[in-house]
Coordinates of C-alpha atoms in Angstrom, one line a residue:
Chain Z
S1 CA -4.8 -3.6 -11.9
Q2 CA -6.4 -3.8 -8.6
T3 CA -4.6 -5.6 -5.8
I4 CA -5.1 -6.1 -2.1
H5 CA -2.3 -6.5 0.4
Q6 CA -2.8 -7.9 3.9
W7 CA -0.1 -8.4 6.5
P8 CA 1.3 -10.1 8.4
A9 CA 0.5 -13.6 7.1
T10 CA 0.9 -15.2 10.5
L11 CA 1.2 -13.7 14.0
V12 CA 1.6 -15.2 17.4
Q13 CA 0.8 -12.8 20.3
P14 CA 0.5 -13.2 24.1
V15 CA -2.7 -12.5 25.8
G16 CA -3.0 -8.9 26.8
S17 CA -0.7 -7.6 24.0
P18 CA -1.9 -5.1 21.4
L19 CA -2.7 -5.9 17.8
S20 CA -2.5 -4.1 14.5
L21 CA -3.3 -5.8 11.2
E22 CA -3.1 -3.7 8.1
C23 CA -4.9 -4.0 4.7
T24 CA -4.3 -1.8 1.7
V25 CA -5.7 -1.8 -1.8
E26 CA -4.3 -0.5 -5.0
G27 CA -5.8 0.4 -8.3
T28 CA -9.1 1.6 -7.1
S29 CA -10.6 4.5 -5.2
N30 CA -13.3 4.8 -2.6
P31 CA -13.7 1.0 -2.2
N32 CA -15.9 -0.6 0.4
L33 CA -13.6 -2.4 2.9
Y34 CA -14.3 -5.3 5.2
W35 CA -12.7 -7.2 8.0
Y36 CA -13.8 -10.8 8.6
R37 CA -12.7 -13.4 11.1
Q38 CA -12.9 -17.1 10.6
A39 CA -12.6 -19.5 13.5
A40 CA -11.2 -22.9 12.7
G41 CA -13.7 -24.9 10.7
R42 CA -16.2 -22.1 10.8
G43 CA -17.7 -19.6 8.3
L44 CA -16.7 -16.0 7.9
Q45 CA -17.9 -13.6 10.5
L46 CA -18.1 -9.9 9.6
L47 CA -16.3 -7.7 12.1
F48 CA -16.2 -4.2 10.5
Y49 CA -17.0 -2.6 7.2
S50 CA -16.2 0.9 5.9
I51 CA -17.7 2.8 3.1
G52 CA -15.3 5.8 3.3
I53 CA -12.5 7.4 5.3
D54 CA -13.3 7.4 9.0
Q55 CA -16.6 5.7 8.4
I56 CA -16.6 2.4 10.3
S57 CA -19.5 0.1 11.1
S58 CA -19.2 -2.6 13.6
E59 CA -21.2 -5.8 13.3
V60 CA -20.1 -7.6 16.5
P61 CA -19.3 -6.1 19.9
Q62 CA -15.8 -7.1 20.9
N63 CA -12.5 -5.8 22.1
L64 CA -11.4 -5.1 18.5
S65 CA -11.6 -1.8 16.7
A66 CA -11.0 -0.7 13.1
S67 CA -9.8 2.5 11.5
R68 CA -9.6 3.9 8.0
P69 CA -7.2 6.7 8.0
Q70 CA -6.8 6.8 4.3
D71 CA -9.1 5.8 1.4
R72 CA -7.3 2.6 0.6
Q73 CA -6.1 1.6 4.1
F74 CA -8.0 -0.4 6.6
I75 CA -6.5 -1.3 10.0
L76 CA -7.8 -3.8 12.6
S77 CA -6.6 -3.2 16.1
S78 CA -6.9 -4.3 19.7
K79 CA -5.4 -2.8 22.9
K80 CA -5.4 -6.1 24.7
L81 CA -5.8 -9.4 23.0
L82 CA -7.9 -12.3 24.4
L83 CA -7.5 -16.0 23.8
S84 CA -10.8 -15.9 21.9
D85 CA -9.3 -13.5 19.4
S86 CA -7.4 -16.3 17.8
G87 CA -8.5 -17.0 14.3
F88 CA -8.0 -16.3 10.6
Y89 CA -8.6 -12.7 9.7
L90 CA -9.5 -11.7 6.2
C91 CA -9.6 -8.3 4.6
A92 CA -11.8 -7.7 1.6
W93 CA -12.7 -4.9 -0.7
R94 CA -15.6 -4.3 -3.0
E95 CA -15.7 -1.8 -5.8
T96 CA -19.0 0.0 -6.2
P97 CA -21.1 1.1 -7.9
A98 CA -20.7 -1.1 -10.9
T99 CA -22.8 -3.6 -12.7
N100 CA -20.1 -6.2 -12.4
E101 CA -18.8 -5.5 -8.9
K102 CA -15.3 -6.5 -8.2
L103 CA -14.9 -8.3 -4.9
F104 CA -11.4 -9.4 -3.7
F105 CA -10.0 -10.9 -0.6
G106 CA -6.6 -10.6 1.0
S107 CA -4.5 -13.6 1.7
G108 CA -5.4 -13.6 5.3
T109 CA -3.6 -13.4 8.7
Q110 CA -3.5 -16.4 11.0
L111 CA -3.5 -15.0 14.5
S112 CA -2.7 -17.2 17.5
V113 CA -3.1 -15.7 20.9
L114 CA -1.3 -17.7 23.6
Chain J
K1 CA -32.9 -10.2 7.6
N2 CA -30.6 -11.1 4.7
Q3 CA -29.3 -14.6 5.0
V4 CA -27.5 -17.3 3.1
E5 CA -27.8 -20.9 4.0
Q6 CA -25.5 -23.6 2.6
S7 CA -25.8 -27.3 2.6
P8 CA -24.4 -29.8 3.3
Q9 CA -22.1 -28.5 6.0
S10 CA -19.5 -31.0 5.1
L11 CA -19.1 -33.7 2.4
I12 CA -16.7 -36.5 1.7
I13 CA -16.5 -38.0 -1.8
L14 CA -14.2 -40.3 -3.7
E15 CA -11.8 -39.0 -6.2
G16 CA -13.4 -38.9 -9.7
K17 CA -17.0 -38.6 -8.4
N18 CA -19.3 -35.7 -8.9
C19 CA -21.0 -33.6 -6.2
T20 CA -23.4 -30.8 -5.9
L21 CA -23.4 -28.1 -3.2
Q22 CA -26.4 -26.0 -2.4
C23 CA -27.0 -22.4 -1.5
N24 CA -30.3 -20.8 -0.5
Y25 CA -30.6 -17.1 0.1
T26 CA -33.1 -14.4 1.2
V27 CA -31.0 -11.4 0.2
S28 CA -33.0 -8.7 -1.4
P29 CA -32.8 -6.7 -3.6
F30 CA -30.5 -9.2 -5.4
S31 CA -27.5 -8.1 -7.4
N32 CA -25.3 -11.1 -7.9
L33 CA -24.3 -14.4 -6.3
R34 CA -20.7 -15.7 -6.1
W35 CA -19.1 -19.0 -5.3
Y36 CA -15.7 -19.0 -3.7
K37 CA -13.2 -21.8 -3.0
Q38 CA -11.2 -21.4 0.1
D39 CA -8.2 -23.6 0.9
T40 CA -7.3 -23.9 4.5
G41 CA -5.3 -20.8 5.7
R42 CA -5.9 -18.9 2.5
G43 CA -8.1 -16.2 1.3
P44 CA -11.2 -17.2 -0.8
V45 CA -10.8 -17.3 -4.6
S46 CA -13.7 -16.6 -6.9
L47 CA -15.1 -19.4 -9.0
T48 CA -18.2 -17.9 -10.5
I49 CA -20.2 -14.7 -10.5
M50 CA -23.9 -15.0 -11.5
T51 CA -26.3 -12.1 -12.1
F52 CA -30.0 -12.2 -12.0
S53 CA -30.4 -13.1 -15.7
E54 CA -27.9 -16.0 -15.7
N55 CA -29.1 -19.5 -15.1
T56 CA -25.9 -21.5 -15.6
K57 CA -22.2 -20.6 -15.7
S58 CA -19.2 -22.9 -15.9
N59 CA -15.6 -22.6 -15.0
G60 CA -13.8 -25.7 -15.9
R61 CA -15.1 -28.6 -13.9
Y62 CA -17.2 -26.2 -11.8
T63 CA -20.8 -25.4 -12.9
A64 CA -23.0 -23.0 -11.0
T65 CA -26.7 -22.6 -11.5
L66 CA -29.1 -19.9 -10.3
D67 CA -32.8 -19.9 -9.9
A68 CA -33.7 -16.3 -9.0
D69 CA -37.4 -17.2 -8.5
T70 CA -36.7 -19.7 -5.8
K71 CA -33.6 -18.0 -4.6
Q72 CA -31.4 -21.1 -4.9
S73 CA -28.0 -21.7 -6.4
S74 CA -26.0 -24.9 -6.7
L75 CA -22.3 -25.6 -7.5
H76 CA -21.7 -28.8 -9.3
I77 CA -18.2 -30.3 -9.4
T78 CA -17.5 -32.8 -12.0
A79 CA -14.8 -35.5 -11.9
S80 CA -13.5 -34.4 -8.5
Q81 CA -9.8 -34.2 -7.8
L82 CA -7.9 -34.3 -4.5
S83 CA -7.1 -30.6 -5.0
D84 CA -10.8 -29.8 -4.8
S85 CA -10.7 -30.4 -1.1
A86 CA -11.5 -27.0 0.4
S87 CA -14.4 -25.0 1.8
Y88 CA -16.8 -23.6 -0.8
I89 CA -18.5 -20.4 0.2
C90 CA -21.6 -18.8 -1.3
V91 CA -21.8 -15.0 -1.2
V92 CA -24.8 -13.0 -2.2
I93 CA -24.6 -9.3 -2.8
D94 CA -27.6 -7.0 -2.8
S95 CA -27.9 -4.1 -5.1
R96 CA -27.9 -1.3 -2.6
G97 CA -24.1 -0.8 -2.9
N98 CA -22.8 -0.1 0.5
T99 CA -24.4 -2.8 2.6
P100 CA -22.3 -5.7 4.0
L101 CA -21.7 -8.8 1.9
V102 CA -23.8 -11.8 3.0
F103 CA -21.8 -15.0 3.4
G104 CA -22.9 -18.6 3.8
K105 CA -21.0 -20.6 6.3
G106 CA -19.6 -22.8 3.6
T107 CA -19.5 -26.4 2.7
R108 CA -16.3 -28.3 3.7
L109 CA -15.5 -30.7 0.8
S110 CA -13.0 -33.5 1.3
V111 CA -12.0 -35.6 -1.7
I112 CA -10.4 -38.8 -0.8
A113 CA -8.5 -41.4 -3.0

């Protein structure tokens, strides 16, 4: 069965420190992968999406970056965190092509930058 | 530009009452529309998936409708419970496969005793 793992669940980091959030999926191949951020009380903002290894599209200019070193691994990174990077980060994957596309979300990472 | 608009932005209802949430979209070409429930600090959980040919789909006390002609969907919650308090997100997927998912900003529902 397909599963998605996202960690860590919570993270408290000082301003200026680096960041690495990891997302992995199991039970599928060549998924579309997504990173979203959700500020408190707000909707989901797409940060990056990837349709294949080393293929990353950025939706919002920022100090974050994403990488996909393996088919089922998607990493969100920052060299120096800002206060504004605080939020709830969600990884999602989508299986295509299919008539009944599967779309799953990770459990999220609550990032607090202090 | 593909967009999904949800209304109301927030809603407060008494326990046991019914409510309806709205979702309008401009996504084209359309593949399917999904409603998700997101508890605070958790990932969204799928409630319903509706394809072009489906008008109504139920999942327990949740009933979703879709009008593909007017590009509108609704999520009706019957006999609300305190545990229904959450954000409800509408997601529309186009049929081109690799394009980003289009999310609404969600409706924040609070059910009070």
